[in-house]
PDB file of C-alpha atoms in Angstrom:
ATOM      1  CA  GLY A  14     -26.378 -43.232  18.219  1.00 64.00           C
ATOM      2  CA  PHE A  15     -22.858 -42.399  17.188  1.00 92.00           C
ATOM      3  CA  LEU A  16     -23.608 -43.039  13.484  1.00 97.00           C
ATOM      4  CA  LYS A  17     -26.134 -40.392  12.462  1.00 97.00           C
ATOM      5  CA  LYS A  18     -28.633 -40.800   9.641  1.00 96.00           C
ATOM      6  CA  ASP A  19     -27.443 -39.264   6.336  1.00 96.00           C
ATOM      7  CA  SER A  20     -23.924 -38.560   7.671  1.00 97.00           C
ATOM      8  CA  SER A  21     -20.890 -40.350   6.222  1.00 98.00           C
ATOM      9  CA  TYR A  22     -18.067 -42.052   8.094  1.00 98.00           C
ATOM     10  CA  THR A  23     -14.855 -43.797   7.116  1.00 98.00           C
ATOM     11  CA  PHE A  24     -13.754 -47.107   8.616  1.00 98.00           C
ATOM     12  CA  SER A  25     -10.894 -49.400   7.672  1.00 99.00           C
ATOM     13  CA  LEU A  26      -9.596 -52.786   8.712  1.00 99.00           C
ATOM     14  CA  TYR A  27      -7.416 -55.597   7.455  1.00 99.00           C
ATOM     15  CA  LEU A  28      -8.873 -58.844   6.112  1.00 99.00           C
ATOM     16  CA  ASN A  29      -7.272 -62.197   5.385  1.00 98.00           C
ATOM     17  CA  ARG A  30      -8.274 -65.830   4.859  1.00 97.00           C
ATOM     18  CA  SER A  31      -6.385 -68.769   6.289  1.00 96.00           C
ATOM     19  CA  ASN A  32      -5.489 -71.420   3.693  1.00 96.00           C
ATOM     20  CA  ILE A  33      -5.833 -74.105   6.354  1.00 95.00           C
ATOM     21  CA  TYR A  34      -8.682 -73.908   8.864  1.00 95.00           C
ATOM     22  CA  LYS A  35      -9.790 -77.402   9.827  1.00 96.00           C
ATOM     23  CA  SER A  36     -13.040 -78.001  11.665  1.00 94.00           C
ATOM     24  CA  LEU A  37     -15.862 -80.512  11.862  1.00 93.00           C
ATOM     25  CA  SER A  38     -18.376 -80.131   9.039  1.00 89.00           C
ATOM     26  CA  ARG A  39     -21.976 -80.121  10.270  1.00 86.00           C
ATOM     27  CA  LEU A  40     -23.024 -81.506   6.895  1.00 85.00           C
ATOM     28  CA  THR A  41     -20.711 -84.549   6.780  1.00 89.00           C
ATOM     29  CA  LEU A  42     -19.689 -84.769  10.467  1.00 93.00           C
ATOM     30  CA  LYS A  43     -16.105 -85.186   9.218  1.00 94.00           C
ATOM     31  CA  GLU A  44     -13.129 -82.856   9.451  1.00 96.00           C
ATOM     32  CA  ALA A  45     -13.079 -80.369   6.565  1.00 94.00           C
ATOM     33  CA  ASN A  46     -10.912 -77.460   5.476  1.00 95.00           C
ATOM     34  CA  PHE A  47     -12.931 -74.239   5.885  1.00 96.00           C
ATOM     35  CA  ASN A  48     -11.061 -72.209   3.247  1.00 95.00           C
ATOM     36  CA  SER A  49     -13.699 -71.013   0.756  1.00 96.00           C
ATOM     37  CA  PRO A  50     -13.860 -67.253   0.042  1.00 97.00           C
ATOM     38  CA  THR A  51     -16.126 -65.139   2.234  1.00 97.00           C
ATOM     39  CA  ILE A  52     -17.229 -61.513   2.389  1.00 98.00           C
ATOM     40  CA  LEU A  53     -17.478 -59.081   5.285  1.00 99.00           C
ATOM     41  CA  LYS A  54     -20.831 -57.382   5.909  1.00 99.00           C
ATOM     42  CA  ILE A  55     -20.933 -54.298   8.148  1.00 99.00           C
ATOM     43  CA  TRP A  56     -24.301 -53.737   9.819  1.00 99.00           C
ATOM     44  CA  GLY A  57     -25.439 -50.667  11.715  1.00 98.00           C
ATOM     45  CA  VAL A  58     -27.516 -51.557  14.785  1.00 98.00           C
ATOM     46  CA  ASN A  59     -29.705 -49.400  17.021  1.00 96.00           C
ATOM     47  CA  VAL A  60     -29.629 -51.301  20.316  1.00 95.00           C
ATOM     48  CA  GLU A  61     -32.782 -49.639  21.681  1.00 94.00           C
ATOM     49  CA  THR A  62     -35.045 -50.168  18.652  1.00 94.00           C
ATOM     50  CA  GLN A  63     -33.237 -53.251  17.226  1.00 95.00           C
ATOM     51  CA  GLN A  64     -33.273 -51.530  13.817  1.00 97.00           C
ATOM     52  CA  GLU A  65     -30.523 -52.772  11.494  1.00 98.00           C
ATOM     53  CA  GLU A  66     -29.143 -51.583   8.173  1.00 99.00           C
ATOM     54  CA  LEU A  67     -26.470 -53.085   5.934  1.00 99.00           C
ATOM     55  CA  LEU A  68     -23.940 -50.258   5.639  1.00 99.00           C
ATOM     56  CA  ALA A  69     -21.186 -51.906   3.566  1.00 99.00           C
ATOM     57  CA  GLU A  70     -19.778 -55.185   2.347  1.00 98.00           C
ATOM     58  CA  SER A  71     -16.415 -56.247   0.992  1.00 99.00           C
ATOM     59  CA  ASN A  72     -15.554 -58.031  -2.200  1.00 98.00           C
ATOM     60  CA  ALA A  73     -14.821 -61.743  -1.839  1.00 98.00           C
ATOM     61  CA  VAL A  74     -11.791 -62.375   0.381  1.00 98.00           C
ATOM     62  CA  SER A  75      -9.910 -65.282  -1.181  1.00 96.00           C
ATOM     63  CA  HIS A  76      -6.354 -64.127  -0.420  1.00 97.00           C
ATOM     64  CA  SER A  77      -4.113 -65.227   2.433  1.00 96.00           C
ATOM     65  CA  GLN A  78      -2.189 -61.984   2.910  1.00 98.00           C
ATOM     66  CA  TRP A  79      -3.352 -59.121   5.130  1.00 98.00           C
ATOM     67  CA  THR A  80      -5.027 -56.495   2.939  1.00 98.00           C
ATOM     68  CA  ARG A  81      -6.462 -53.152   4.038  1.00 99.00           C
ATOM     69  CA  TYR A  82     -10.096 -52.447   3.184  1.00 99.00           C
ATOM     70  CA  THR A  83     -11.611 -48.978   3.596  1.00 99.00           C
ATOM     71  CA  PHE A  84     -15.364 -48.446   3.730  1.00 99.00           C
ATOM     72  CA  THR A  85     -17.643 -45.420   3.680  1.00 98.00           C
ATOM     73  CA  LEU A  86     -20.589 -45.924   6.040  1.00 98.00           C
ATOM     74  CA  THR A  87     -23.673 -43.742   5.380  1.00 98.00           C
ATOM     75  CA  PRO A  88     -26.756 -44.710   7.417  1.00 98.00           C
ATOM     76  CA  ARG A  89     -29.967 -43.999   5.454  1.00 98.00           C
ATOM     77  CA  THR A  90     -32.712 -45.407   7.694  1.00 97.00           C
ATOM     78  CA  GLY A  91     -31.774 -44.130  11.158  1.00 96.00           C
ATOM     79  CA  ASP A  92     -29.103 -43.521  13.803  1.00 97.00           C
ATOM     80  CA  PHE A  93     -26.963 -46.433  15.008  1.00 98.00           C
ATOM     81  CA  ASP A  94     -24.967 -46.927  18.197  1.00 96.00           C
ATOM     82  CA  GLU A  95     -23.303 -50.219  17.287  1.00 97.00           C
ATOM     83  CA  ILE A  96     -21.818 -51.955  14.274  1.00 97.00           C
ATOM     84  CA  ASP A  97     -21.756 -55.704  13.746  1.00 98.00           C
ATOM     85  CA  LEU A  98     -19.053 -57.299  11.591  1.00 98.00           C
ATOM     86  CA  MET A  99     -20.383 -60.463   9.926  1.00 98.00           C
ATOM     87  CA  ALA A 100     -18.556 -63.027   7.818  1.00 97.00           C
ATOM     88  CA  TYR A 101     -20.856 -64.252   5.054  1.00 97.00           C
ATOM     89  CA  TYR A 102     -20.783 -66.493   1.992  1.00 96.00           C
ATOM     90  CA  ALA A 103     -19.156 -65.026  -1.120  1.00 96.00           C
ATOM     91  CA  LYS A 104     -21.230 -65.183  -4.309  1.00 95.00           C
ATOM     92  CA  GLY A 105     -20.820 -68.608  -5.883  1.00 94.00           C
ATOM     93  CA  TYR A 106     -19.731 -70.140  -2.559  1.00 93.00           C
ATOM     94  CA  GLU A 107     -23.096 -70.264  -0.800  1.00 90.00           C
ATOM     95  CA  ARG A 108     -23.222 -73.046   1.788  1.00 84.00           C
ATOM     96  CA  LYS A 109     -19.469 -73.665   1.468  1.00 90.00           C
ATOM     97  CA  ASN A 110     -17.066 -73.721   4.414  1.00 92.00           C
ATOM     98  CA  GLY A 111     -15.035 -70.522   4.720  1.00 95.00           C
ATOM     99  CA  ASN A 112     -13.154 -68.370   7.200  1.00 97.00           C
ATOM    100  CA  LEU A 113     -12.414 -64.679   7.580  1.00 98.00           C
ATOM    101  CA  LEU A 114      -9.701 -63.106   9.715  1.00 98.00           C
ATOM    102  CA  ILE A 115     -10.056 -59.466  10.844  1.00 98.00           C
ATOM    103  CA  ASP A 116      -7.366 -57.247  12.385  1.00 98.00           C
ATOM    104  CA  ASN A 117      -6.344 -53.647  13.046  1.00 98.00           C
ATOM    105  CA  CYS A 118      -9.763 -51.958  12.890  1.00 98.00           C
ATOM    106  CA  SER A 119      -9.537 -48.172  12.682  1.00 98.00           C
ATOM    107  CA  ALA A 120     -11.584 -45.660  14.590  1.00 97.00           C
ATOM    108  CA  ILE A 121     -14.831 -44.717  12.855  1.00 97.00           C
ATOM    109  CA  GLU A 122     -14.375 -41.109  11.758  1.00 97.00           C
ATOM    110  CA  LYS A 123     -16.983 -38.699  10.443  1.00 97.00           C
ATOM    111  CA  ILE A 124     -16.286 -37.380   6.951  1.00 97.00           C
ATOM    112  CA  LYS A 125     -16.564 -33.602   6.962  1.00 88.00           C
ATOM    113  CA  GLN A 126     -19.219 -32.411   4.507  1.00 76.00           C
TER     114      GLN A 126
END
């Protein structure tokens, strides 16, 4: 894997939330505005073993301007050759409709020890 156990890496990207994101609600089957805050979870994945580890998560993204977020990724349970970026419910907004926009991801760079 390119992310080695007990090594640290830096990774940044820009996050945003659209104020208007209309879609069909599966709950009501009516059009709804999916604009509740969300968070970003960054998972390390070992494709061969299917092992996963949550490496980082953002604070709630409730703003509609592009904002840079920088994360330190330090795998503790194994080596990973893939990361998955997952939008997830922000605390207090579980099961609410939200959206998360991602742009300008940096390279993942090892932090020299």
